[in-house]
Amino acid sequence: MVNSISHIFAFLLLVLPLYACSGDKSAKTDIAEIENCDSIPDGIKRLVKAVAEDDSVGFSAMVSYPLARPYPLRDIESAEQMKGYYPILVDDSLKSVITKSHPGDWEEYGWRGWSLKGGEYVWIDEDLYDVSYLSGRERMMLDSLTLLDIGSVDSALRHGWTPVMCLKGAENGDVYRIDSTRDREGMPHYRMLVYSHGSDLHGTPLLNMTGHMESEGTAGTRTYYFVSDSGLRASFSPDVPDGSSLEIEFTDTRNSTDSVVSVTRVYWLDLTTK
């Protein structure tokens, strides 16, 4: 009996290292095609390697910050934040898609850089600057935060609306929230609720402006256009060059006057839970 156990133990000592090597070899084989492809840039190779090794530090170092996440999820502002957020962002599905990708799955889009499978997952130029994929945990977080966000506005303004972004006047302190909805045909519509500085954000807004969004150019630059019942018009583009200030332009059609309000991005829930 003792000899039998000894033989089994010896067998396991012999076989287990082979399994370990086999598994290691399989992981290396998954990314070998990308690593050995001369037409694939080094940035993609580093990305694939970092994800394959679950290297959150290496992954964080190659991201261009801030990395945008769908509102009301918070954008990721730094490499330090990314290291903690990595397990949420890179789930098993995204890891599988990236590490099992072939050179033909990556395509170059001129100045926009490279994308995996037509833009469904990631965009990378010199750095990783966009992750269009949403992990399962992010979807759960997004659903929960959306319910909290829209549930905190006046009850008459909740049904059918989804938060898009929130802005605050840099000088006047007014709060501007943009929401979206869809009609029966699935067409998107937008509104901008304006709250004067110091007013109750759970109550009736100063203005409820209805509008639409237009997208222009290869970059898909967005501009929102709004109008109030009194004829006040507003336009806002969130897609500005780095370093440029965000501004809402107002036009009062009653007396033909224009004004510009400098704004910063904020989180509605930060303002309503203080």
Short mmCIF file of C-alpha atoms in Angstrom, two decimals:
data_model
loop_
_atom_site.label_atom_id
_atom_site.label_comp_id
_atom_site.label_asym_id
_atom_site.label_seq_id
_atom_site.Cartn_x
_atom_site.Cartn_y
_atom_site.Cartn_z
CA MET A 1 0.00 0.00 0.00
CA VAL A 2 2.82 2.34 0.92
CA ASN A 3 4.57 1.50 -2.34
CA SER A 4 1.40 2.25 -4.31
CA ILE A 5 1.06 5.67 -2.68
CA SER A 6 4.73 6.35 -3.32
CA HIS A 7 4.32 5.44 -6.98
CA ILE A 8 1.26 7.73 -7.33
CA PHE A 9 3.09 10.59 -5.62
CA ALA A 10 6.10 10.12 -7.88
CA PHE A 11 3.81 10.03 -10.92
CA LEU A 12 2.17 13.32 -9.90
CA LEU A 13 5.53 14.98 -9.38
CA LEU A 14 6.44 13.96 -12.91
CA VAL A 15 3.15 14.89 -14.59
CA LEU A 16 2.12 18.15 -12.88
CA PRO A 17 5.09 20.17 -14.18
CA LEU A 18 4.21 18.96 -17.67
CA TYR A 19 0.67 20.25 -17.28
CA ALA A 20 2.00 23.54 -15.99
CA CYS A 21 4.30 23.88 -18.97
CA SER A 22 1.49 22.93 -21.32
CA GLY A 23 -0.79 25.62 -19.87
CA ASP A 24 1.98 28.20 -20.05
CA LYS A 25 2.67 27.26 -23.63
CA SER A 26 -1.01 27.62 -24.52
CA ALA A 27 -1.14 31.16 -23.08
CA LYS A 28 1.96 32.12 -25.05
CA THR A 29 0.55 30.55 -28.20
CA ASP A 30 -2.61 32.69 -27.95
CA ILE A 31 -0.66 35.93 -28.34
CA ALA A 32 2.27 34.68 -30.41
CA GLU A 33 0.62 35.58 -33.72
CA ILE A 34 0.22 39.20 -32.64
CA GLU A 35 3.71 39.41 -31.11
CA ASN A 36 5.35 38.05 -34.27
CA CYS A 37 3.39 40.18 -36.75
CA ASP A 38 5.50 43.00 -38.22
CA SER A 39 2.44 44.98 -39.37
CA ILE A 40 1.03 45.31 -35.85
CA PRO A 41 2.38 48.34 -33.91
CA ASP A 42 4.20 47.92 -30.61
CA GLY A 43 1.35 49.59 -28.68
CA ILE A 44 -1.05 46.81 -29.57
CA LYS A 45 1.54 44.17 -28.75
CA ARG A 46 2.10 45.73 -25.32
CA LEU A 47 -1.66 45.89 -24.74
CA VAL A 48 -2.19 42.24 -25.65
CA LYS A 49 0.75 41.15 -23.49
CA ALA A 50 -0.43 43.18 -20.48
CA VAL A 51 -3.96 41.78 -20.69
CA ALA A 52 -2.71 38.22 -21.20
CA GLU A 53 -0.59 38.53 -18.04
CA ASP A 54 -3.25 40.45 -16.06
CA ASP A 55 -0.62 43.16 -15.66
CA SER A 56 -2.70 46.03 -14.28
CA VAL A 57 0.39 48.19 -13.77
CA GLY A 58 1.58 47.76 -17.35
CA PHE A 59 -1.95 48.29 -18.66
CA SER A 60 -2.39 51.45 -16.57
CA ALA A 61 0.88 52.89 -17.87
CA MET A 62 -0.27 52.81 -21.49
CA VAL A 63 -3.65 54.54 -21.04
CA SER A 64 -4.29 58.15 -22.07
CA TYR A 65 -6.12 59.87 -19.19
CA PRO A 66 -8.82 60.66 -18.45
CA LEU A 67 -10.34 57.48 -19.84
CA ALA A 68 -14.03 58.20 -20.41
CA ARG A 69 -16.72 55.87 -19.12
CA PRO A 70 -20.44 56.27 -19.89
CA TYR A 71 -22.11 58.78 -17.57
CA PRO A 72 -22.94 58.50 -14.72
CA LEU A 73 -19.98 56.13 -14.31
CA ARG A 74 -16.93 58.14 -13.36
CA ASP A 75 -14.11 58.72 -15.81
CA ILE A 76 -10.80 57.15 -14.82
CA GLU A 77 -8.45 60.04 -14.12
CA SER A 78 -5.07 58.44 -13.41
CA ALA A 79 -2.92 55.33 -13.59
CA GLU A 80 -3.37 54.86 -9.85
CA GLN A 81 -7.16 54.76 -10.25
CA MET A 82 -6.84 52.42 -13.23
CA LYS A 83 -4.85 49.85 -11.27
CA GLY A 84 -7.78 49.46 -8.90
CA TYR A 85 -10.40 49.64 -11.64
CA TYR A 86 -8.66 47.14 -13.93
CA PRO A 87 -10.52 44.00 -12.70
CA ILE A 88 -13.83 45.79 -13.30
CA LEU A 89 -12.91 47.05 -16.76
CA VAL A 90 -11.10 44.00 -18.13
CA ASP A 91 -13.41 41.07 -17.50
CA ASP A 92 -13.02 37.55 -18.90
CA SER A 93 -14.88 38.42 -22.10
CA LEU A 94 -12.69 41.42 -22.96
CA LYS A 95 -9.55 39.51 -21.99
CA SER A 96 -10.53 36.64 -24.28
CA VAL A 97 -11.27 38.93 -27.24
CA ILE A 98 -7.96 40.78 -26.89
CA THR A 99 -5.66 37.84 -26.18
CA LYS A 100 -7.21 35.60 -28.84
CA SER A 101 -7.28 38.33 -31.50
CA HIS A 102 -5.53 37.83 -34.83
CA PRO A 103 -3.70 40.53 -36.81
CA GLY A 104 -6.68 40.71 -39.16
CA ASP A 105 -8.95 41.68 -36.25
CA TRP A 106 -7.04 44.95 -35.87
CA GLU A 107 -7.56 47.75 -38.37
CA GLU A 108 -6.01 51.18 -38.79
CA TYR A 109 -8.33 54.19 -39.18
CA GLY A 110 -6.01 57.01 -40.20
CA TRP A 111 -5.58 59.67 -37.51
CA ARG A 112 -7.89 57.73 -35.18
CA GLY A 113 -5.31 54.98 -34.78
CA TRP A 114 -6.11 51.28 -34.47
CA SER A 115 -9.23 49.50 -33.36
CA LEU A 116 -10.16 45.92 -32.54
CA LYS A 117 -13.06 44.40 -34.51
CA GLY A 118 -14.40 47.65 -35.96
CA GLY A 119 -14.40 49.73 -32.78
CA GLU A 120 -16.45 47.42 -30.57
CA TYR A 121 -13.78 47.05 -27.91
CA VAL A 122 -10.78 49.39 -27.80
CA TRP A 123 -9.11 52.25 -29.66
CA ILE A 124 -5.37 52.75 -29.50
CA ASP A 125 -2.97 55.23 -31.09
CA GLU A 126 0.29 55.79 -29.26
CA ASP A 127 -1.70 55.09 -26.11
CA LEU A 128 -4.96 53.33 -25.33
CA TYR A 129 -7.40 56.25 -25.45
CA ASP A 130 -10.85 54.65 -25.58
CA VAL A 131 -12.48 51.47 -24.31
CA SER A 132 -15.88 51.26 -25.97
CA TYR A 133 -16.57 47.88 -24.39
CA LEU A 134 -18.64 47.75 -21.20
CA SER A 135 -17.97 44.89 -18.81
CA GLY A 136 -20.76 43.08 -16.98
CA ARG A 137 -19.89 44.79 -13.69
CA GLU A 138 -19.85 48.18 -15.38
CA ARG A 139 -23.30 47.55 -16.82
CA MET A 140 -24.62 46.73 -13.37
CA MET A 141 -22.98 49.83 -11.91
CA LEU A 142 -24.30 51.96 -14.76
CA ASP A 143 -27.87 50.73 -14.30
CA SER A 144 -27.74 51.35 -10.55
CA LEU A 145 -26.27 54.85 -10.83
CA THR A 146 -28.71 55.78 -13.60
CA LEU A 147 -31.67 54.88 -11.40
CA LEU A 148 -30.24 56.90 -8.51
CA ASP A 149 -29.46 59.87 -10.76
CA ILE A 150 -32.79 60.18 -12.54
CA GLY A 151 -34.65 59.26 -9.37
CA SER A 152 -33.30 62.37 -7.63
CA VAL A 153 -34.93 64.92 -9.98
CA ASP A 154 -38.48 66.18 -9.56
CA SER A 155 -40.91 63.25 -9.98
CA ALA A 156 -42.64 64.96 -12.92
CA LEU A 157 -39.34 64.96 -14.86
CA ARG A 158 -38.25 61.34 -14.42
CA HIS A 159 -40.27 59.02 -16.64
CA GLY A 160 -38.51 57.83 -19.78
CA TRP A 161 -35.38 59.94 -19.32
CA THR A 162 -31.73 58.86 -19.02
CA PRO A 163 -28.89 61.10 -17.76
CA VAL A 164 -26.30 62.11 -20.36
CA MET A 165 -24.08 64.59 -18.50
CA CYS A 166 -24.06 67.31 -15.87
CA LEU A 167 -22.33 70.70 -16.02
CA LYS A 168 -21.80 73.56 -13.60
CA GLY A 169 -21.19 77.20 -14.39
CA ALA A 170 -17.58 78.08 -13.58
CA GLU A 171 -18.57 81.60 -12.48
CA ASN A 172 -22.34 81.70 -11.98
CA GLY A 173 -22.63 78.34 -10.16
CA ASP A 174 -25.75 77.37 -12.12
CA VAL A 175 -26.26 73.66 -12.80
CA TYR A 176 -27.10 72.28 -16.25
CA ARG A 177 -28.09 68.64 -16.71
CA ILE A 178 -28.64 67.02 -20.10
CA ASP A 179 -30.90 63.97 -20.42
CA SER A 180 -32.06 61.82 -23.33
CA THR A 181 -35.16 59.86 -24.27
CA ARG A 182 -36.49 58.07 -27.36
CA ASP A 183 -39.81 58.38 -29.14
CA ARG A 184 -41.94 55.48 -30.39
CA GLU A 185 -39.84 55.23 -33.55
CA GLY A 186 -36.65 55.02 -31.50
CA MET A 187 -35.45 58.50 -32.41
CA PRO A 188 -33.42 60.25 -29.67
CA HIS A 189 -34.54 63.50 -28.10
CA TYR A 190 -32.77 65.63 -25.51
CA ARG A 191 -33.47 68.21 -22.85
CA MET A 192 -31.40 70.55 -20.72
CA LEU A 193 -32.63 71.37 -17.23
CA VAL A 194 -31.18 74.59 -15.80
CA TYR A 195 -31.02 75.17 -12.03
CA SER A 196 -29.99 78.55 -10.66
CA HIS A 197 -27.15 78.65 -8.13
CA GLY A 198 -28.27 77.59 -4.67
CA SER A 199 -31.70 76.31 -5.77
CA ASP A 200 -33.18 72.94 -4.80
CA LEU A 201 -31.89 70.39 -7.31
CA HIS A 202 -34.69 68.02 -6.34
CA GLY A 203 -37.29 70.64 -7.22
CA THR A 204 -38.54 72.46 -10.32
CA PRO A 205 -35.72 73.77 -12.56
CA LEU A 206 -35.48 77.37 -13.69
CA LEU A 207 -35.61 76.24 -17.34
CA ASN A 208 -36.63 73.05 -19.15
CA MET A 209 -35.20 73.30 -22.66
CA THR A 210 -35.95 70.69 -25.33
CA GLY A 211 -33.54 69.85 -28.11
CA HIS A 212 -31.62 67.52 -30.37
CA MET A 213 -28.04 66.47 -31.04
CA GLU A 214 -26.08 66.66 -34.30
CA SER A 215 -22.85 64.81 -35.09
CA GLU A 216 -20.39 66.12 -37.69
CA GLY A 217 -17.18 65.01 -39.40
CA THR A 218 -15.17 61.82 -39.23
CA ALA A 219 -14.57 62.45 -35.53
CA GLY A 220 -18.31 62.51 -34.85
CA THR A 221 -18.13 65.90 -33.10
CA ARG A 222 -21.35 66.33 -31.13
CA THR A 223 -23.32 69.54 -30.69
CA TYR A 224 -26.51 69.79 -28.64
CA TYR A 225 -29.13 72.39 -29.54
CA PHE A 226 -31.89 73.43 -27.13
CA VAL A 227 -34.78 75.90 -27.06
CA SER A 228 -37.11 77.01 -24.25
CA ASP A 229 -40.80 77.90 -24.45
CA SER A 230 -39.81 81.56 -24.23
CA GLY A 231 -37.54 81.31 -27.28
CA LEU A 232 -34.20 81.19 -25.45
CA ARG A 233 -31.79 79.06 -27.45
CA ALA A 234 -28.65 77.26 -26.34
CA SER A 235 -25.92 75.18 -27.98
CA PHE A 236 -23.20 73.08 -26.41
CA SER A 237 -20.40 70.88 -27.77
CA PRO A 238 -18.70 68.53 -25.27
CA ASP A 239 -16.07 67.50 -27.81
CA VAL A 240 -13.47 70.26 -27.59
CA PRO A 241 -9.69 70.08 -28.11
CA ASP A 242 -7.60 69.28 -25.05
CA GLY A 243 -7.08 72.36 -22.93
CA SER A 244 -10.07 74.24 -24.35
CA SER A 245 -12.81 75.34 -21.97
CA LEU A 246 -16.35 74.03 -22.23
CA GLU A 247 -18.95 76.67 -23.03
CA ILE A 248 -22.72 76.90 -23.43
CA GLU A 249 -23.79 79.58 -25.88
CA PHE A 250 -27.16 81.24 -25.26
CA THR A 251 -29.18 83.38 -27.66
CA ASP A 252 -32.22 85.31 -26.46
CA THR A 253 -34.37 85.69 -29.57
CA ARG A 254 -36.66 88.21 -27.88
CA ASN A 255 -34.03 90.91 -27.68
CA SER A 256 -31.32 89.41 -29.94
CA THR A 257 -28.66 89.14 -27.24
CA ASP A 258 -25.98 86.50 -26.95
CA SER A 259 -24.10 85.21 -23.92
CA VAL A 260 -21.53 82.52 -23.20
CA VAL A 261 -21.30 80.52 -19.97
CA SER A 262 -18.08 78.66 -19.14
CA VAL A 263 -18.86 75.30 -17.55
CA THR A 264 -17.06 72.32 -16.04
CA ARG A 265 -18.11 68.67 -15.96
CA VAL A 266 -19.56 67.51 -12.65
CA TYR A 267 -21.52 64.53 -11.33
CA TRP A 268 -25.14 65.19 -10.46
CA LEU A 269 -25.09 62.73 -7.60
CA ASP A 270 -22.15 64.59 -6.04
CA LEU A 271 -24.28 67.75 -5.99
CA THR A 272 -27.44 66.13 -4.65
CA THR A 273 -25.93 63.96 -1.92
CA LYS A 274 -23.89 66.62 -0.13
#
